[in-house]
Each structure stands twice: as structure tokens, then as C-alpha cells.
XYZ file of N, CA and C in Angstrom:
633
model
N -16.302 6.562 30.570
C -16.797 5.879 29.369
C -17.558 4.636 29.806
N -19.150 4.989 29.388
C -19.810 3.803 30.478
C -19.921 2.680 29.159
N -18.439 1.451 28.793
C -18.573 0.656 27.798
C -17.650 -0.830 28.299
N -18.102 -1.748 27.869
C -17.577 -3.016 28.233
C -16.122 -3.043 27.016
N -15.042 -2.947 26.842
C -13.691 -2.948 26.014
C -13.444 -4.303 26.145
N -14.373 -5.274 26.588
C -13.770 -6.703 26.804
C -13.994 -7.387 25.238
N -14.928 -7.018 24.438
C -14.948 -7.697 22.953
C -13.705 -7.572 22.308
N -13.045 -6.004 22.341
C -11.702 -5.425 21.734
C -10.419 -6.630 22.821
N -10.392 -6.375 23.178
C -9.236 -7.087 23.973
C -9.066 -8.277 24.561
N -10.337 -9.004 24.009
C -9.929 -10.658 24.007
C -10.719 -11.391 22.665
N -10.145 -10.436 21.694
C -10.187 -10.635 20.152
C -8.858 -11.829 20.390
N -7.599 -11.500 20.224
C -6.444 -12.007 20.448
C -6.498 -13.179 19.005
N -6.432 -11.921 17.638
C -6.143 -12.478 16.405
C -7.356 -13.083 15.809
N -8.405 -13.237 16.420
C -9.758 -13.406 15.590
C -10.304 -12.052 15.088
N -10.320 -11.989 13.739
C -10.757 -10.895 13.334
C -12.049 -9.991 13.301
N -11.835 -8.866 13.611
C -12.762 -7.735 14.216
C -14.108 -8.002 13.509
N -15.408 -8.077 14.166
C -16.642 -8.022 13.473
C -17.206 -6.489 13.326
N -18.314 -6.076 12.273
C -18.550 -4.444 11.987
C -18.734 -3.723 13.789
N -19.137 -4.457 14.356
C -19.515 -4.299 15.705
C -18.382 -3.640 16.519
N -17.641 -4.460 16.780
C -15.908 -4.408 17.273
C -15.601 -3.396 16.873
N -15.182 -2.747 14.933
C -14.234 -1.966 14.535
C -15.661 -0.422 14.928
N -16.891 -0.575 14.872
C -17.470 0.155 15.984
C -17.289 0.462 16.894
N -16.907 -0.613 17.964
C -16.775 -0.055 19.333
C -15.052 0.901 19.064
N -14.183 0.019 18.628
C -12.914 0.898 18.159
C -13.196 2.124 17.680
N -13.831 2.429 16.779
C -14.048 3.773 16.277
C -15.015 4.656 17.417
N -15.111 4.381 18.261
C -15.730 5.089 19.622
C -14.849 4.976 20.347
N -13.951 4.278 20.941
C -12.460 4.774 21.444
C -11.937 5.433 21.340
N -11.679 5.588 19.501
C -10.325 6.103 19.236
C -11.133 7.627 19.191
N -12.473 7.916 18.903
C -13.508 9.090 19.454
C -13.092 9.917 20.750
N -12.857 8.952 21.183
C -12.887 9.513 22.743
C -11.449 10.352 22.645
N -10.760 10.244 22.147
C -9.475 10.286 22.746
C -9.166 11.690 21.579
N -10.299 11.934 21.019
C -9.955 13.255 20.531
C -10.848 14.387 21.108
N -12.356 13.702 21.344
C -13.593 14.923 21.783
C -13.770 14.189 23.381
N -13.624 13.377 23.645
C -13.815 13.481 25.225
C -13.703 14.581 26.157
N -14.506 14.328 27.227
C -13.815 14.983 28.336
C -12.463 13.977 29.300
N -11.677 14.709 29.740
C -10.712 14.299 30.701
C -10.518 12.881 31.081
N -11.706 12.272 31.610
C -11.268 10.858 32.498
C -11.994 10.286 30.820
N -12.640 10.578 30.324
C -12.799 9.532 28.527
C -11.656 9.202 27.970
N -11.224 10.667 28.325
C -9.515 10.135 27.159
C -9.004 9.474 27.861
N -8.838 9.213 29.469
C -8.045 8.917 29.855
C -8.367 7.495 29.941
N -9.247 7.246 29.812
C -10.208 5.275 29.837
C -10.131 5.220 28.108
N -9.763 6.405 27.766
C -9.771 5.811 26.101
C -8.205 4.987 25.799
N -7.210 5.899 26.537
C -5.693 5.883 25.877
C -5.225 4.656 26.769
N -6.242 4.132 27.964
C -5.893 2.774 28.567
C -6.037 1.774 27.910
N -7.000 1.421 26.990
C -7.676 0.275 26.085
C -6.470 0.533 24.745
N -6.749 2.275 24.640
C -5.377 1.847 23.062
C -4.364 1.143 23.466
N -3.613 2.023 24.387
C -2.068 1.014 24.979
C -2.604 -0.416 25.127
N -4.282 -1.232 25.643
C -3.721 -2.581 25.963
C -3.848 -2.930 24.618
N -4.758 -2.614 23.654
C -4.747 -3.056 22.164
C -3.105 -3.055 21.736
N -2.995 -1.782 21.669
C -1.134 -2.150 21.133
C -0.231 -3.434 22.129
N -0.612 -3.446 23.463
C 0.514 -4.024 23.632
C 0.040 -6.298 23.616
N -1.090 -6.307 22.687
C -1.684 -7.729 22.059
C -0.655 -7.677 20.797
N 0.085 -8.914 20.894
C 1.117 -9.068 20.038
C 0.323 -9.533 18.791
N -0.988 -9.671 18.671
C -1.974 -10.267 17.599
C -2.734 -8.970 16.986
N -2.442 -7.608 17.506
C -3.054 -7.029 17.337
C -2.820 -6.178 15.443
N -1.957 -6.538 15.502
C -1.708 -6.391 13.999
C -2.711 -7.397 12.580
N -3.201 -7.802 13.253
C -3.907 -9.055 12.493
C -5.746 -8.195 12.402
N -5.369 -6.718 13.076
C -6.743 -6.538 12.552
C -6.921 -5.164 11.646
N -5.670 -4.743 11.185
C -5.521 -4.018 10.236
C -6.600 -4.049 9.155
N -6.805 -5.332 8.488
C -7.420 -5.066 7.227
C -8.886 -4.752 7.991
N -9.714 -5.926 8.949
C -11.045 -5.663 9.140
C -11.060 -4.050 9.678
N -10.490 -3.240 10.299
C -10.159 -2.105 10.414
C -9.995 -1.301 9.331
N -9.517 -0.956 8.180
C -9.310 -0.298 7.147
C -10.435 -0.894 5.921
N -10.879 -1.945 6.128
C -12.093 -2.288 5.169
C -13.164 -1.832 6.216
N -13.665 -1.625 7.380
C -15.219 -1.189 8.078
C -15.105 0.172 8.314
N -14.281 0.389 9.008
C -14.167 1.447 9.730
C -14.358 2.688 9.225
N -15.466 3.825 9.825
C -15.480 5.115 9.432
C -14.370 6.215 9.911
N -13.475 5.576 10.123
C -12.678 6.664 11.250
C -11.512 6.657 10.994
N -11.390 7.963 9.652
C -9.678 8.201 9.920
C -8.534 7.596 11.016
N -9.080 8.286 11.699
C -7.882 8.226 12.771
C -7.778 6.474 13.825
N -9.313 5.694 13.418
C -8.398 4.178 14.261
C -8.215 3.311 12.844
N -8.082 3.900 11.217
C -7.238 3.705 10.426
C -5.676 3.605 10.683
N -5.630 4.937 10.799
C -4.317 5.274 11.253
C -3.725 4.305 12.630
N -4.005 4.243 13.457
C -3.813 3.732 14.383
C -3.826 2.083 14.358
N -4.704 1.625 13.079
C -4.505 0.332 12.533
C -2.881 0.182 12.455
N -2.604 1.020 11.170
C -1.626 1.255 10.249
C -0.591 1.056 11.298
N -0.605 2.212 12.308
C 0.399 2.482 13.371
C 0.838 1.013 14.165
N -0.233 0.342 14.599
C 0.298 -0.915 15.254
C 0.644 -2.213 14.369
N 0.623 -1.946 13.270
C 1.065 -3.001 11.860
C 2.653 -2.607 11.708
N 2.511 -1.071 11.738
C 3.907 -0.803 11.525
C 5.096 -1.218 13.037
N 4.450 -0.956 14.016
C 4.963 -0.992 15.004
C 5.371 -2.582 15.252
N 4.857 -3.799 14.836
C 4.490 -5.068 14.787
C 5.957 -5.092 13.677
N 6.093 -4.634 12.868
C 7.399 -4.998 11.647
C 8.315 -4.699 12.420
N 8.148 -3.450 12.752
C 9.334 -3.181 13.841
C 10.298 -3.860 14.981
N 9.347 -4.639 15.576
C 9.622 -5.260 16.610
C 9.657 -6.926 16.447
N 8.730 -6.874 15.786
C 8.522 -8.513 15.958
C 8.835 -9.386 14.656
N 9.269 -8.639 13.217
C 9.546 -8.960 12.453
C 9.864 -10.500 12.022
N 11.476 -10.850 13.056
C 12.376 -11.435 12.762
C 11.654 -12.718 13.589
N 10.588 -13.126 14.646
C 9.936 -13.862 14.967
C 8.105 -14.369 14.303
N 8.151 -13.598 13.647
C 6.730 -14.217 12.226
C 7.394 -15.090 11.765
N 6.484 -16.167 11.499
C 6.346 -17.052 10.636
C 6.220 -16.600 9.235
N 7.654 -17.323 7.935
C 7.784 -16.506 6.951
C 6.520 -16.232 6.012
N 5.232 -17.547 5.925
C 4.282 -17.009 5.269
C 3.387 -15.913 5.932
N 3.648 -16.066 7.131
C 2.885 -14.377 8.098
C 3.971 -13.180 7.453
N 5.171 -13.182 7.246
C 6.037 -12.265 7.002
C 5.523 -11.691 5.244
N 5.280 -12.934 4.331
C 5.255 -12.563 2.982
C 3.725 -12.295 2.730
N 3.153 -12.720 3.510
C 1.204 -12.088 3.658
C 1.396 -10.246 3.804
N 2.411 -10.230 4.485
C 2.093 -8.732 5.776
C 2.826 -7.835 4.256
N 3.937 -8.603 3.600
C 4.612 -7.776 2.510
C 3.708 -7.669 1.020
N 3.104 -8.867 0.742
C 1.866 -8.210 -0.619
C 0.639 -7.454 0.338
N 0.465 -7.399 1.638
C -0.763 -6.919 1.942
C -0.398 -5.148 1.503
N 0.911 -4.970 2.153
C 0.710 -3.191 2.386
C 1.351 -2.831 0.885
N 1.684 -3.894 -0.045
C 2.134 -3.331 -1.099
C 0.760 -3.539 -2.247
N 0.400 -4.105 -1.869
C -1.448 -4.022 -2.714
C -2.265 -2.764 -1.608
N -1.738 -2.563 -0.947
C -2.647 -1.572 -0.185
C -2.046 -0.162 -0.769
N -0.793 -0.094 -0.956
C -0.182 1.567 -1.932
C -0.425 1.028 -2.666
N -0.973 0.308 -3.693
C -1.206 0.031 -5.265
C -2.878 0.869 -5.174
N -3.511 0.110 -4.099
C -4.923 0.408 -3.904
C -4.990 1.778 -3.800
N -4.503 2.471 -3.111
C -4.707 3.562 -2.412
C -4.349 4.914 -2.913
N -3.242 4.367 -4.252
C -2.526 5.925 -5.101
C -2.856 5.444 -6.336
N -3.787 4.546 -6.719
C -4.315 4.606 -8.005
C -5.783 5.064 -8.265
N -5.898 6.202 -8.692
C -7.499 6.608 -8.868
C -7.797 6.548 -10.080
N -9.089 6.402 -10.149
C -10.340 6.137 -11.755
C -9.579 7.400 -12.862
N -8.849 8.216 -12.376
C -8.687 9.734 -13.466
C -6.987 9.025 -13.552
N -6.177 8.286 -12.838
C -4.439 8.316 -12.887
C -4.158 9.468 -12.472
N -5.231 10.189 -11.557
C -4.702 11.356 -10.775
C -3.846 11.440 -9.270
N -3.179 11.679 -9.057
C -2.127 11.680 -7.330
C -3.756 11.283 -6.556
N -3.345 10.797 -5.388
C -4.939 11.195 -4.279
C -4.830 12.755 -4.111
N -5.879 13.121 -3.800
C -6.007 14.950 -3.501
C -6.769 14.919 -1.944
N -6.768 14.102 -1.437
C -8.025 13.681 -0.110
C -7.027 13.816 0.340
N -7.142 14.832 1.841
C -5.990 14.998 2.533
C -5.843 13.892 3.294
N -6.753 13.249 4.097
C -7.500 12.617 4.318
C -6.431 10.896 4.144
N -6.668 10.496 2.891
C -6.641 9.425 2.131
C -4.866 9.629 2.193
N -4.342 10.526 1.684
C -2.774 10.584 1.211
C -2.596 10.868 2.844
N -2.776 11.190 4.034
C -2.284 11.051 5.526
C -1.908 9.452 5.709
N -3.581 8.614 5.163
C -2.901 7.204 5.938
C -2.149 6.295 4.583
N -2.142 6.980 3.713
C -0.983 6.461 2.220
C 0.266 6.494 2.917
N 0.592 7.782 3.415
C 1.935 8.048 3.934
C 2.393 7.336 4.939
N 1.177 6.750 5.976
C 1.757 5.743 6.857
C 1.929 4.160 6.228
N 1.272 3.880 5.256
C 1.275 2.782 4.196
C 2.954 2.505 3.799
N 2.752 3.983 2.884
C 4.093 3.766 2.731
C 5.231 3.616 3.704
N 5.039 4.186 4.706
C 6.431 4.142 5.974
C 6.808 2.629 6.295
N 5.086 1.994 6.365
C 5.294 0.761 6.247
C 5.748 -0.005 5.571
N 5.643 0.292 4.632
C 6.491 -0.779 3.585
C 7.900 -0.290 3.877
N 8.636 0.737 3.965
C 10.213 1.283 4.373
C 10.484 0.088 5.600
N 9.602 -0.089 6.320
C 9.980 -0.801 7.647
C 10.173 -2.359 7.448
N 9.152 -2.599 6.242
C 9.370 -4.281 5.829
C 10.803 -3.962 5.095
N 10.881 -3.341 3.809
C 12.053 -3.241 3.273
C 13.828 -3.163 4.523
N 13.550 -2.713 5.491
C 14.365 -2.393 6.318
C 14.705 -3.843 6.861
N 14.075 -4.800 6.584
C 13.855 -6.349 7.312
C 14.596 -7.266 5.637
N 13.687 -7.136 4.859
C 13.801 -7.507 3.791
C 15.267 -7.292 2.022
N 14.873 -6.033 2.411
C 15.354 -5.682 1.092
C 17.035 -5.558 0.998
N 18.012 -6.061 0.286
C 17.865 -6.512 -0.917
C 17.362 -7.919 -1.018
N 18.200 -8.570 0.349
C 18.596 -10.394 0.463
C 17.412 -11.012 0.402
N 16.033 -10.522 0.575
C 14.799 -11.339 0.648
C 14.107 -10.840 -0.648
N 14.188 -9.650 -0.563
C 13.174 -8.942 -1.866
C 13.931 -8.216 -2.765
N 14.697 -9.106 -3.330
C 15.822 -8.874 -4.909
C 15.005 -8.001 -5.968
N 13.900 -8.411 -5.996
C 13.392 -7.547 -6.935
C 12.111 -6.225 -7.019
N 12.339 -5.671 -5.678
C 11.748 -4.690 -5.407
C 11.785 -3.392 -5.808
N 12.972 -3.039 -6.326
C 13.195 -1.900 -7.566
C 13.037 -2.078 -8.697
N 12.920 -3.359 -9.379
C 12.512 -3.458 -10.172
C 10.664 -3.299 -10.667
N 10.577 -4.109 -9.704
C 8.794 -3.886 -9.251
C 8.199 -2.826 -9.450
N 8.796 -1.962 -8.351
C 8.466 -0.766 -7.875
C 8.499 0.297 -8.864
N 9.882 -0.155 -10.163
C 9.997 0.866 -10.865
C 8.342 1.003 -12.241
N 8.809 -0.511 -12.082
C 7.949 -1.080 -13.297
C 5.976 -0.712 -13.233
N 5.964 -0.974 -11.792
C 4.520 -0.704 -11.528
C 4.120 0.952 -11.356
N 5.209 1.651 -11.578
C 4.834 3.011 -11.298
C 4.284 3.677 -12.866
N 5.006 2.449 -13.888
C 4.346 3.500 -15.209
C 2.985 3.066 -15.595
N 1.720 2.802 -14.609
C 0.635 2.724 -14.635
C -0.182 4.375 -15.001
N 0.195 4.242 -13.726
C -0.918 6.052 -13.837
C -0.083 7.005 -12.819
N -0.252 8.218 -13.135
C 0.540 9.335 -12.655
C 0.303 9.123 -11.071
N -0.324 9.305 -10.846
C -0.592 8.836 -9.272
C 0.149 7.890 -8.242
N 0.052 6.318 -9.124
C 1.124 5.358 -8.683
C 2.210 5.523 -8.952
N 2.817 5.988 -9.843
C 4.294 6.755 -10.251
C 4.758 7.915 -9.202
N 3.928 9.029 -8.899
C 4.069 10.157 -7.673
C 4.430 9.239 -6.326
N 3.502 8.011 -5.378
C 3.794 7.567 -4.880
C 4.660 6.589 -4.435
N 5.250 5.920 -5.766
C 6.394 5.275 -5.587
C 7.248 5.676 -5.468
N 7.544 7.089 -5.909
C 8.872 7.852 -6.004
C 9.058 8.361 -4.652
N 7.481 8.506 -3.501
C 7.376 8.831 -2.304
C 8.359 7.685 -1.481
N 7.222 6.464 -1.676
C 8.185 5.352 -1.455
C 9.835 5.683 -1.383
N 10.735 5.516 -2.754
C 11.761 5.321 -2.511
C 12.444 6.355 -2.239
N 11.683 7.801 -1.959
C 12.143 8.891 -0.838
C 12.622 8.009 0.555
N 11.598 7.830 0.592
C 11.478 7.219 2.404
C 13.147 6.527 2.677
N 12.720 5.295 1.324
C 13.882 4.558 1.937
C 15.206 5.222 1.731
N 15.450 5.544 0.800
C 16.277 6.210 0.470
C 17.248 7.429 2.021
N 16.102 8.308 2.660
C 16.146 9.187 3.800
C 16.612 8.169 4.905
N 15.973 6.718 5.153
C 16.234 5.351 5.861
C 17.585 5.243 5.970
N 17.954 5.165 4.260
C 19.047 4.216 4.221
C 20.345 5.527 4.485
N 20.637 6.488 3.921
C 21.410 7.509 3.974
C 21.759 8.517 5.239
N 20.136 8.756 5.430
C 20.216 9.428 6.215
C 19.501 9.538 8.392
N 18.857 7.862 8.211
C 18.599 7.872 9.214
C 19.550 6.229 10.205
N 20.139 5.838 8.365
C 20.286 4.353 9.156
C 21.286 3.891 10.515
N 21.935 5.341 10.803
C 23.149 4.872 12.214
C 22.220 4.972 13.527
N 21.100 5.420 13.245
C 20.557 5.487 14.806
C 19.052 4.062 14.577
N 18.942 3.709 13.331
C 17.756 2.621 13.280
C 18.680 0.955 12.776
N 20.105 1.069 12.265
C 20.255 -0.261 11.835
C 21.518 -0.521 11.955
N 22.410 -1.570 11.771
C 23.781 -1.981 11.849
C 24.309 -1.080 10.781
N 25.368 -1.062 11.391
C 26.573 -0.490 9.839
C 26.938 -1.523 9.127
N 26.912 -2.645 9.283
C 26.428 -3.075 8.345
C 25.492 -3.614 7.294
N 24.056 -3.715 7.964
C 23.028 -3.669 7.365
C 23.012 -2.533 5.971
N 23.259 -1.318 7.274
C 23.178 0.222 6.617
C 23.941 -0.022 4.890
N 25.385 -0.317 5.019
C 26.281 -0.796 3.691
C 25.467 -1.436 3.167
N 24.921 -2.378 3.223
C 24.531 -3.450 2.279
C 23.198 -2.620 1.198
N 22.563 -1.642 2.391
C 21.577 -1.252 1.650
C 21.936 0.111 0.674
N 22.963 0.834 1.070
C 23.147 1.728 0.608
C 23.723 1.436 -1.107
N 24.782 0.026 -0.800
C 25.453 -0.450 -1.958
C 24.161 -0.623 -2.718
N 22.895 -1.277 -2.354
C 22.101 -2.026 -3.698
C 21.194 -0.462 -4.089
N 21.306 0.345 -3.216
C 20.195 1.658 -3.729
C 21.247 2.233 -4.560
N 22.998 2.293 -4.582
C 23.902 2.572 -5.664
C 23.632 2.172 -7.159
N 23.638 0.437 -6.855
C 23.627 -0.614 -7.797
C 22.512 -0.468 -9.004
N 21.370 0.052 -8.271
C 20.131 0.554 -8.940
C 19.728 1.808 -9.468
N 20.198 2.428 -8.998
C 20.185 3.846 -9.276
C 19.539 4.347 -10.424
N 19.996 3.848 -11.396
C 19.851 4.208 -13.098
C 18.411 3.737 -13.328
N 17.853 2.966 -12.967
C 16.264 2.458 -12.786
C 15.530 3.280 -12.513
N 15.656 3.841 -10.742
C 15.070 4.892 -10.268
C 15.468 5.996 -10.891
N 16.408 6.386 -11.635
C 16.451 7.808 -11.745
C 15.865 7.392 -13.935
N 15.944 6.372 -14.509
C 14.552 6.340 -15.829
C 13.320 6.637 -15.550
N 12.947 6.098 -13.788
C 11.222 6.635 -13.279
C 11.110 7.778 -12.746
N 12.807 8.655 -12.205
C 12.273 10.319 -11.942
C 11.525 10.699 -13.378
N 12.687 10.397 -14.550
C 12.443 10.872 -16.084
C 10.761 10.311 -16.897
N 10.021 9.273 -15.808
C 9.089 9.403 -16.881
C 7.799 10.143 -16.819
């Protein structure tokens, strides 16, 4: 890959120009139609992008320029990966930015001009990583920080059929999180605390299966 990767990787939290999420979207190129040593100079630059602890900070200029499914996704992927890990060391207005960003981003993204579901296979692929993301803030957050996230969640779904389908995706997720994945991702007691408030609520979520 005859390309200079030095613009991408000493970004370090200054946000991507159309240029940049260009050269990115010719990376993340490579690493599907390349030949052999492309992918292999491609998947060197992804790993050093992921492993820039700032690299989460270019999600949006990435998902607002970018023509390319897939270094969407791969936005998404190192935002999520960033909650994961580094959560509990953000600064709390970096923490409550990162929580209205991806929850205006499933508002954005499962509400269409008709109140129809998305039908873009396309579009509902990087929804689904949207949403995982938000499971991963909630996994940090919810109940003790974000008390009123079922309520929210329930309330904003009787917009349009679409945002209603995806919220209910949403509290699949967590729900699978909290029940059924939480002994190998969280404390037993975390796990209790969350299971008690998805009890506590119940009757909410199950008025928005009914509407």
C-alpha cells in the first residue's frame, strides 16, 4: 500500500478532516479487496488506530463523512471497545457526551420519514452495533447513574413504529446482558443489582411490548 498512514495516527483526538476519514475509508478498503501484503499493511494501521486511547473521539467525523459501511462499523467498534475498557477513567462530562451521543444516534438512525423499521440492511447492521453500544454504557451506568432510562426508553418508543421495534431491540440486548450473559462480563453483584431493577420495571416494558 504505497500511502503515508501518518495523518490517521497522529490525529491523537483532533478530529478527522473529509481527507483523513478518506484515507480511512481506503484502509478499511484494503482489508476487504486487497491483495495479501495490502491487507496485511491494512490490519497494521487498524490495530495502531484501535490501540490510540483517543481514538474513539472520531466516531462522529467518521459516521457523518464517510462512504464506507464497514470503517462505520469499525468507528462504532472502537467507541464500543473504548466503554468497555476505559469507561471508569473518562472524565464524567466525556462519559455523559459519549451517553446522549449513541442514544441520539438510535433515535437518528430507527426513525424514518414513513415511522417505518430501517429496511437497509446496510443501515440496521451498524444500528445493531449502536445499540450494543448503548448495552455497554448501560452496563457502566444503569440503574445508579441512569435512573431513568426505562422510563425514557419506554416513553420515546411511542414515536413511530420503527423507534418502538428498536427499543424493544435495545432492551433485548440488555436484558440477554443482564440474565443471560452477566457471570462471564460482570460481578454478581453488579449482575443482582441489574437484574432486581429490570424486575422492578418490568410492567413498563412489557405496556411497550403491548403498544
Amino acid at each position: 500500500m504505497n500511502f503515508d498512514p501518518s495523518p490517521l495516527l497522529s490525529a491523537q483526538g483532533v478530529p478527522y478532516t473529509a481527507e483523513q476519514v478518506q484515507m480511512l475509508d481506503a484502509v478499511v478498503g484494503m482489508m476487504f479487496s486487497g491483495n495479501q501484503m495490502q491487507r496485511a499493511r491494512a490490519h497494521e494501521v487498524l490495530n495502531s488506530l484501535k490501540a490510540d486511547p483517543t481514538a474513539f473521539l472520531q466516531v462522529n467525523p467518521v459516521l457523518s463523512m464517510s462512504t464506507c459501511t464497514e470503517s462505520k462499523f469499525f468507528a462504532l467498534t472502537v467507541l464500543e471497545d473504548a466503554i468497555k475498557v476505559r469507561w471508569k477513567v473518562l472524565p464524567p462530562e466525556q462519559r455523559e457526551g459519549i451517553k446522549s451521543y449513541v442514544v441520539n444516534l438510535a433515535i437518528e438512525m430507527s426513525s424514518t420519514p414513513d415511522g417505518q423499521p430501517v429496511a437497509n440492511p446496510q443501515g440496521q447492521h451498524l444500528l445493531t452495533k449502536v445499540n450494543e453500544t448503548i448495552v455497554q454504557v448501560l452496563k457502566h451506568e444503569w440503574p445508579h447513574n441512569w435512573t431513568a432510562f426505562i422510563p425514557e426508553i419506554c416513553n420515546s418508543a411511542m414515536r413511530d413504529q420503527g423507534l418502538c421495534q428498536n427499543n424493544l431491540k435495545i432492551l433485548n440486548l440488555l436484558s440477554e446482558e443482564v440474565f443471560d450473559f452477566s457471570s462471564d462480563q460482570m460481578t454478581s453483584k453488579r449482575a443482582r443489582i441489574m437484574k432486581r431493577a429490570l424486575r422492578e420495571q418490568f410492567e413498563q416494558i412489557f405496556q411497550l411490548c403491548q403498544f
